[in-house]
Amino acid sequence: MISEDIQEFGDLINRAQRILLISHIRPDGDAVGSLLGLGLMLEELGKEVNLVLEDGVPLVFHHLTGADKVYQEPAGVYDLIVVVDSSDIDRIGSVLDEHGEPDVNIDHHPTNTQFAKLNLVRESAVATVEIIYDLALALSLPINLPIAEALLTGLLTDSLGFRTSNSTARTLRIAAELMDRGANLQVLYRKAMLEKSLAAVRYWGQGLSRIQSEDGLIWTSLTLKDREIADYSGRDDADLVNILSRIKDTAVCVVFVEQTDGKVKVSWRSRPGYDVAEIATQFGGGGHKPAAGAEIKGDLKRVQEEVIEATRKILT
Ligand code: 5GP
Ligand code: MN
């Protein structure tokens, strides 16, 4: 039995010819994997598909098939607009401004605002690619090797290599299915998660050199100057927050990344029992209980003070 919303999604793609797929700014492996995975499936069905990421595809995902076909803005008129892995509409940046409203929202964030006409939101999914995998099974969409590689990349990156508490036996079964279709787990893991550029590691060094700690709370910041010194090209934290989360006896860790537009990108990670999505939501962001983020207006020092103050509250 196919659920009603999945059937409706199937009907929408059957009727559409020109389809726009979008995911979020500062895209991670699940954003890229979901976009490419679903995009390649729809292309296999003979659809004209446009893939859009306002920030483009990060270098660590350039090996994935279709990464070179991702544009930073839409072009033209579409029959169907699908947003993947984005908990609210602001997460996609300003790419949709003159191109219409999202028809479908496929996501796994508990903080999802159900912003589209059809919302395929599954909080139990470890990654959005898991939902796309389920859609493929239910609707008999093709999963060839490049699609399997895109989906496995999203599964690996969002589960931190099957380490997050929401990783289940089913997550591993899906990974195994994708490996059966030829996806190479070790290579995808190394490319998307393990390998870092020298610039990224120098950038970490800037952040690690001024780490602060207080009763189970660990935080640090990355300034625009740090980015320049390290010659790091991304607008993100190069995954420094997941390094901080490995520090023993840390309940919550936070990384502040200064941006060029007068905003600060904040990333939280927490041990089970501490809900950082709730704090991120207070600041206009969102995410999951153990991993959340927000983009906050203001200078680095003030944002840091306000966020640390609010984060302290959940620790006491
Ligand atoms: P990260 O800290 O790695 O950017 O993101 C951690 C989690 O929080 C991810 O699930 C991500 O989608 C979500 N997240 C990060 N930044 C934002 C944001 O600005 N707004 C919302 N709504 N979610 C965010
Ligand atoms: Mn995700």
Tab-separated table of C-alpha atoms and ligand atoms in Angstrom:
chain	number	residue	atom	x	y	z
A	1	MET	CA	0.000	0.000	0.000
A	2	ILE	CA	1.401	3.357	-1.046
A	3	SER	CA	0.540	6.230	1.289
A	4	GLU	CA	-1.649	9.007	-0.097
A	5	ASP	CA	1.051	11.676	-0.049
A	6	ILE	CA	3.520	9.456	-1.919
A	7	GLN	CA	0.848	8.646	-4.506
A	8	GLU	CA	0.192	12.372	-4.879
A	9	PHE	CA	3.914	12.963	-5.418
A	10	GLY	CA	3.901	10.240	-8.086
A	11	ASP	CA	0.953	11.922	-9.838
A	12	LEU	CA	2.680	15.316	-9.709
A	13	ILE	CA	5.868	14.022	-11.336
A	14	ASN	CA	3.898	12.083	-13.946
A	15	ARG	CA	2.101	15.247	-15.002
A	16	ALA	CA	5.174	17.528	-14.968
A	17	GLN	CA	7.784	17.909	-17.693
A	18	ARG	CA	9.972	20.812	-16.533
A	19	ILE	CA	10.956	20.240	-12.930
A	20	LEU	CA	13.007	22.484	-10.640
A	21	LEU	CA	14.784	20.914	-7.669
A	22	ILE	CA	16.303	23.102	-4.963
A	23	SER	CA	18.106	22.521	-1.678
A	24	HIS	CA	19.578	24.696	1.045
A	25	ILE	CA	22.383	27.228	1.316
A	26	ARG	CA	25.764	26.009	2.604
A	27	PRO	CA	24.721	22.580	1.261
A	28	ASP	CA	25.823	19.449	3.081
A	29	GLY	CA	26.016	15.876	1.794
A	30	ASP	CA	22.317	15.245	2.333
A	31	ALA	CA	21.341	18.415	0.450
A	32	VAL	CA	23.602	17.523	-2.484
A	33	GLY	CA	22.817	13.787	-2.350
A	34	SER	CA	19.053	14.392	-2.255
A	35	LEU	CA	19.208	16.932	-5.065
A	36	LEU	CA	21.351	14.752	-7.333
A	37	GLY	CA	19.670	11.477	-6.374
A	38	LEU	CA	16.140	12.684	-7.090
A	39	GLY	CA	17.313	14.806	-10.042
A	40	LEU	CA	18.979	11.861	-11.782
A	41	MET	CA	15.913	9.655	-11.145
A	42	LEU	CA	13.650	12.228	-12.787
A	43	GLU	CA	16.052	12.614	-15.719
A	44	GLU	CA	15.956	8.855	-16.192
A	45	LEU	CA	12.170	9.206	-16.518
A	46	GLY	CA	12.722	11.657	-19.381
A	47	LYS	CA	11.971	14.839	-17.440
A	48	GLU	CA	13.747	18.133	-18.020
A	49	VAL	CA	15.307	18.772	-14.651
A	50	ASN	CA	16.995	21.912	-13.322
A	51	LEU	CA	19.074	21.548	-10.158
A	52	VAL	CA	19.707	24.674	-8.106
A	53	LEU	CA	21.831	25.427	-5.045
A	54	GLU	CA	22.341	29.104	-4.297
A	55	ASP	CA	25.858	28.387	-3.006
A	56	GLY	CA	26.734	25.779	-5.649
A	57	VAL	CA	28.156	22.318	-4.941
A	58	PRO	CA	31.003	22.227	-2.368
A	59	LEU	CA	34.291	20.800	-3.705
A	60	VAL	CA	34.024	17.688	-1.528
A	61	PHE	CA	31.013	16.546	-3.588
A	62	HIS	CA	32.324	17.355	-7.064
A	63	HIS	CA	33.012	13.669	-7.777
A	64	LEU	CA	29.267	12.890	-7.757
A	65	THR	CA	27.576	12.492	-11.140
A	66	GLY	CA	25.524	15.570	-11.985
A	67	ALA	CA	27.459	17.925	-9.665
A	68	ASP	CA	28.543	19.850	-12.770
A	69	LYS	CA	24.892	20.354	-13.759
A	70	VAL	CA	23.918	22.246	-10.619
A	71	TYR	CA	23.240	25.955	-11.169
A	72	GLN	CA	23.083	28.800	-8.690
A	73	GLU	CA	19.794	30.176	-9.994
A	74	PRO	CA	16.745	28.851	-11.850
A	75	ALA	CA	16.036	29.722	-15.485
A	76	GLY	CA	12.566	29.826	-16.933
A	77	VAL	CA	9.177	28.460	-16.017
A	78	TYR	CA	8.550	25.142	-14.297
A	79	ASP	CA	5.626	22.718	-14.012
A	80	LEU	CA	6.817	21.507	-10.619
A	81	ILE	CA	9.094	22.938	-7.923
A	82	VAL	CA	10.499	20.532	-5.324
A	83	VAL	CA	12.565	21.592	-2.297
A	84	VAL	CA	14.654	18.944	-0.529
A	85	ASP	CA	16.303	18.785	2.927
A	86	SER	CA	15.212	22.303	3.922
A	87	SER	CA	13.221	22.882	7.100
A	88	ASP	CA	11.938	26.286	6.064
A	89	ILE	CA	11.718	28.292	2.876
A	90	ASP	CA	14.385	30.827	3.926
A	91	ARG	CA	16.919	27.983	3.946
A	92	ILE	CA	17.042	27.929	0.142
A	93	GLY	CA	18.212	31.544	-0.032
A	94	SER	CA	16.578	33.835	-2.561
A	95	VAL	CA	16.610	31.550	-5.624
A	96	LEU	CA	12.808	31.252	-5.875
A	97	ASP	CA	12.017	34.953	-5.665
A	98	GLU	CA	10.526	35.321	-9.159
A	99	HIS	CA	10.057	31.660	-10.004
A	100	GLY	CA	6.960	30.705	-8.030
A	101	GLU	CA	6.093	28.766	-4.906
A	102	PRO	CA	7.380	25.341	-3.886
A	103	ASP	CA	4.944	22.548	-4.752
A	104	VAL	CA	6.670	19.779	-2.806
A	105	ASN	CA	8.798	19.799	0.368
A	106	ILE	CA	10.754	16.602	1.055
A	107	ASP	CA	12.521	16.750	4.417
A	108	HIS	CA	13.344	15.015	7.694
A	109	HIS	CA	13.761	17.944	10.123
A	110	PRO	CA	11.382	17.990	13.105
A	111	THR	CA	11.411	21.805	12.831
A	112	ASN	CA	10.019	21.694	9.261
A	113	THR	CA	7.417	24.427	8.713
A	114	GLN	CA	5.368	22.487	6.088
A	115	PHE	CA	5.862	25.348	3.633
A	116	ALA	CA	4.796	23.627	0.376
A	117	LYS	CA	1.506	22.402	-1.057
A	118	LEU	CA	2.604	18.788	-0.556
A	119	ASN	CA	4.835	18.126	2.446
A	120	LEU	CA	6.636	14.772	2.565
A	121	VAL	CA	8.214	15.244	5.984
A	122	ARG	CA	9.462	12.140	7.790
A	123	GLU	CA	11.144	12.934	11.087
A	124	SER	CA	12.265	9.372	11.643
A	125	ALA	CA	14.436	9.386	8.520
A	126	VAL	CA	18.136	9.716	9.315
A	127	ALA	CA	18.561	11.791	6.148
A	128	THR	CA	16.367	13.216	3.390
A	129	VAL	CA	17.985	10.728	0.998
A	130	GLU	CA	16.292	7.951	3.011
A	131	ILE	CA	12.896	9.477	2.132
A	132	ILE	CA	13.959	9.731	-1.518
A	133	TYR	CA	15.043	6.095	-1.441
A	134	ASP	CA	11.592	5.160	-0.065
A	135	LEU	CA	9.884	7.240	-2.766
A	136	ALA	CA	11.944	5.420	-5.389
A	137	LEU	CA	10.885	2.025	-4.031
A	138	ALA	CA	7.214	2.994	-3.724
A	139	LEU	CA	6.965	4.643	-7.141
A	140	SER	CA	9.380	2.327	-8.994
A	141	LEU	CA	11.786	5.158	-9.792
A	142	PRO	CA	15.169	3.965	-11.097
A	143	ILE	CA	18.216	3.650	-8.798
A	144	ASN	CA	21.276	3.267	-11.029
A	145	LEU	CA	24.903	3.572	-9.861
A	146	PRO	CA	25.199	7.403	-9.880
A	147	ILE	CA	21.873	7.637	-8.027
A	148	ALA	CA	23.016	5.038	-5.472
A	149	GLU	CA	26.249	7.035	-4.953
A	150	ALA	CA	24.345	10.276	-4.384
A	151	LEU	CA	21.942	8.622	-1.924
A	152	LEU	CA	24.692	6.809	-0.022
A	153	THR	CA	26.617	10.090	0.308
A	154	GLY	CA	23.614	11.736	1.972
A	155	LEU	CA	23.103	8.765	4.259
A	156	LEU	CA	26.778	8.733	5.294
A	157	THR	CA	27.147	12.446	5.871
A	158	ASP	CA	23.919	13.061	7.827
A	159	SER	CA	24.511	9.996	10.023
A	160	LEU	CA	28.209	10.943	10.445
A	161	GLY	CA	29.154	7.515	9.144
A	162	PHE	CA	26.285	5.733	10.990
A	163	ARG	CA	27.340	7.282	14.323
A	164	THR	CA	24.315	9.466	15.125
A	165	SER	CA	21.760	8.192	17.641
A	166	ASN	CA	19.030	8.071	14.979
A	167	SER	CA	21.021	5.604	12.823
A	168	THR	CA	19.187	2.288	12.828
A	169	ALA	CA	19.479	-1.200	11.424
A	170	ARG	CA	17.336	0.077	8.568
A	171	THR	CA	19.874	2.808	7.804
A	172	LEU	CA	22.491	0.090	7.390
A	173	ARG	CA	20.134	-2.024	5.285
A	174	ILE	CA	19.543	0.879	2.917
A	175	ALA	CA	23.314	1.465	2.742
A	176	ALA	CA	23.789	-2.215	1.931
A	177	GLU	CA	21.156	-2.023	-0.826
A	178	LEU	CA	22.949	0.967	-2.318
A	179	MET	CA	26.265	-0.921	-2.128
A	180	ASP	CA	24.580	-3.828	-3.924
A	181	ARG	CA	23.893	-1.383	-6.740
A	182	GLY	CA	27.627	-0.696	-6.949
A	183	ALA	CA	28.143	2.322	-4.657
A	184	ASN	CA	31.581	2.154	-3.012
A	185	LEU	CA	31.126	2.972	0.679
A	186	GLN	CA	34.822	3.441	1.466
A	187	VAL	CA	35.509	5.769	-1.460
A	188	LEU	CA	32.369	7.851	-0.854
A	189	TYR	CA	33.161	8.063	2.871
A	190	ARG	CA	36.720	9.150	2.229
A	191	LYS	CA	35.808	11.774	-0.374
A	192	ALA	CA	32.830	13.320	1.403
A	193	MET	CA	33.855	13.021	5.034
A	194	LEU	CA	37.440	12.094	5.730
A	195	GLU	CA	39.545	14.064	3.277
A	196	LYS	CA	40.000	17.729	4.096
A	197	SER	CA	41.927	20.356	2.195
A	198	LEU	CA	44.989	21.792	3.883
A	199	ALA	CA	43.146	25.133	3.916
A	200	ALA	CA	40.223	23.579	5.833
A	201	VAL	CA	42.557	22.123	8.456
A	202	ARG	CA	44.397	25.454	8.822
A	203	TYR	CA	40.969	27.069	9.263
A	204	TRP	CA	40.142	24.531	12.010
A	205	GLY	CA	43.441	25.497	13.612
A	206	GLN	CA	42.306	29.114	13.903
A	207	GLY	CA	39.105	28.010	15.633
A	208	LEU	CA	40.780	25.396	17.813
A	209	SER	CA	43.349	27.920	19.056
A	210	ARG	CA	40.689	29.934	20.891
A	211	ILE	CA	38.351	27.247	22.124
A	212	GLN	CA	36.380	28.052	25.293
A	213	SER	CA	35.009	25.626	27.845
A	214	GLU	CA	32.612	25.975	30.751
A	215	ASP	CA	30.774	23.159	32.584
A	216	GLY	CA	30.156	20.811	29.674
A	217	LEU	CA	29.727	23.660	27.196
A	218	ILE	CA	32.439	24.101	24.539
A	219	TRP	CA	32.506	26.850	21.952
A	220	THR	CA	34.685	28.704	19.503
A	221	SER	CA	34.434	31.077	16.582
A	222	LEU	CA	35.780	31.453	13.053
A	223	THR	CA	36.210	34.993	11.783
A	224	LEU	CA	36.427	36.325	8.241
A	225	LYS	CA	40.084	37.031	9.033
A	226	ASP	CA	40.597	33.328	9.920
A	227	ARG	CA	39.143	32.385	6.549
A	228	GLU	CA	41.548	34.732	4.828
A	229	ILE	CA	44.592	33.532	6.798
A	230	ALA	CA	43.752	29.890	6.092
A	231	ASP	CA	42.788	30.654	2.480
A	232	TYR	CA	39.559	28.691	3.028
A	233	SER	CA	36.950	29.308	0.317
A	234	GLY	CA	33.759	28.024	2.005
A	235	ARG	CA	31.283	30.041	4.093
A	236	ASP	CA	30.854	27.141	6.537
A	237	ASP	CA	32.859	25.859	9.509
A	238	ALA	CA	34.596	23.093	7.468
A	239	ASP	CA	32.877	20.712	9.925
A	240	LEU	CA	34.790	22.011	12.946
A	241	VAL	CA	31.673	21.564	15.099
A	242	ASN	CA	31.882	17.802	14.660
A	243	ILE	CA	35.491	17.911	15.870
A	244	LEU	CA	34.440	19.831	18.992
A	245	SER	CA	31.647	17.327	19.636
A	246	ARG	CA	34.323	14.639	20.071
A	247	ILE	CA	35.768	16.337	23.156
A	248	LYS	CA	35.098	14.096	26.131
A	249	ASP	CA	32.346	15.081	28.590
A	250	THR	CA	30.926	17.734	26.288
A	251	ALA	CA	27.170	18.154	26.658
A	252	VAL	CA	26.815	20.906	24.058
A	253	CYS	CA	29.249	22.514	21.641
A	254	VAL	CA	28.774	25.575	19.475
A	255	VAL	CA	30.692	27.104	16.572
A	256	PHE	CA	30.177	30.688	15.408
A	257	VAL	CA	31.147	31.525	11.826
A	258	GLU	CA	31.316	35.200	10.891
A	259	GLN	CA	29.717	35.933	7.489
A	260	THR	CA	30.229	38.788	5.038
A	261	ASP	CA	26.591	39.975	5.218
A	262	GLY	CA	26.613	41.096	8.858
A	263	LYS	CA	25.314	37.737	10.017
A	264	VAL	CA	26.793	34.901	12.031
A	265	LYS	CA	26.204	31.220	11.218
A	266	VAL	CA	25.820	29.243	14.428
A	267	SER	CA	26.067	25.445	14.669
A	268	TRP	CA	25.163	23.460	17.783
A	269	ARG	CA	25.801	19.795	18.551
A	270	SER	CA	24.684	17.995	21.714
A	271	ARG	CA	24.741	14.724	23.581
A	272	PRO	CA	21.424	12.848	23.942
A	273	GLY	CA	19.270	14.577	26.546
A	274	TYR	CA	20.010	18.108	25.353
A	275	ASP	CA	17.751	19.636	22.685
A	276	VAL	CA	19.671	22.212	20.651
A	277	ALA	CA	17.000	22.474	17.922
A	278	GLU	CA	14.895	24.314	20.483
A	279	ILE	CA	17.607	26.930	21.041
A	280	ALA	CA	18.250	27.252	17.288
A	281	THR	CA	14.522	27.832	16.730
A	282	GLN	CA	14.555	30.683	19.277
A	283	PHE	CA	17.113	32.359	17.014
A	284	GLY	CA	15.164	31.762	13.785
A	285	GLY	CA	16.991	28.547	12.827
A	286	GLY	CA	16.168	24.877	13.215
A	287	GLY	CA	17.449	21.337	12.879
A	288	HIS	CA	17.392	18.209	15.009
A	289	LYS	CA	17.640	17.776	18.811
A	290	PRO	CA	21.348	16.774	18.630
A	291	ALA	CA	22.377	18.990	15.664
A	292	ALA	CA	20.978	22.391	14.831
A	293	GLY	CA	21.907	25.687	13.242
A	294	ALA	CA	20.821	29.272	12.735
A	295	GLU	CA	21.943	32.333	10.864
A	296	ILE	CA	21.728	35.325	13.166
A	297	LYS	CA	22.037	39.027	12.344
A	298	GLY	CA	24.578	40.956	14.385
A	299	ASP	CA	28.272	41.154	15.056
A	300	LEU	CA	30.189	38.122	16.164
A	301	LYS	CA	30.777	39.211	19.752
A	302	ARG	CA	27.146	40.085	20.494
A	303	VAL	CA	25.718	36.971	18.793
A	304	GLN	CA	28.204	34.826	20.692
A	305	GLU	CA	27.194	36.361	24.042
A	306	GLU	CA	23.461	35.967	23.387
A	307	VAL	CA	23.728	32.417	22.100
A	308	ILE	CA	26.015	31.225	24.904
A	309	GLU	CA	23.638	32.803	27.438
A	310	ALA	CA	20.647	30.954	25.915
A	311	THR	CA	22.593	27.707	25.590
A	312	ARG	CA	23.733	27.811	29.238
A	313	LYS	CA	20.056	27.696	30.236
A	314	ILE	CA	19.522	24.179	28.887
A	315	LEU	CA	22.595	22.944	30.756
A	316	THR	CA	21.423	23.956	34.212
B	1	5GP	P1	24.844	22.651	10.570
B	1	5GP	O1	25.145	23.156	11.922
B	1	5GP	O2	25.707	21.485	10.200
B	1	5GP	O3	24.803	23.719	9.534
B	1	5GP	O4	23.381	22.103	10.611
B	1	5GP	C1	22.899	21.229	11.593
B	1	5GP	C2	21.426	20.992	11.390
B	1	5GP	O5	20.709	22.217	11.562
B	1	5GP	C3	21.071	20.518	9.990
B	1	5GP	O6	20.033	19.604	10.116
B	1	5GP	C4	20.626	21.766	9.275
B	1	5GP	O7	19.719	21.506	8.280
B	1	5GP	C5	20.018	22.603	10.391
B	1	5GP	N1	20.311	24.030	10.169
B	1	5GP	C6	21.541	24.579	10.052
B	1	5GP	N2	21.458	25.910	9.848
B	1	5GP	C7	20.141	26.215	9.823
B	1	5GP	C8	19.403	27.436	9.623
B	1	5GP	O8	19.942	28.531	9.428
B	1	5GP	N3	18.042	27.322	9.654
B	1	5GP	C9	17.412	26.127	9.863
B	1	5GP	N4	16.084	26.121	9.875
B	1	5GP	N5	18.080	24.977	10.034
B	1	5GP	C10	19.413	25.004	10.030
B	2	MN	MN	19.534	16.315	6.080
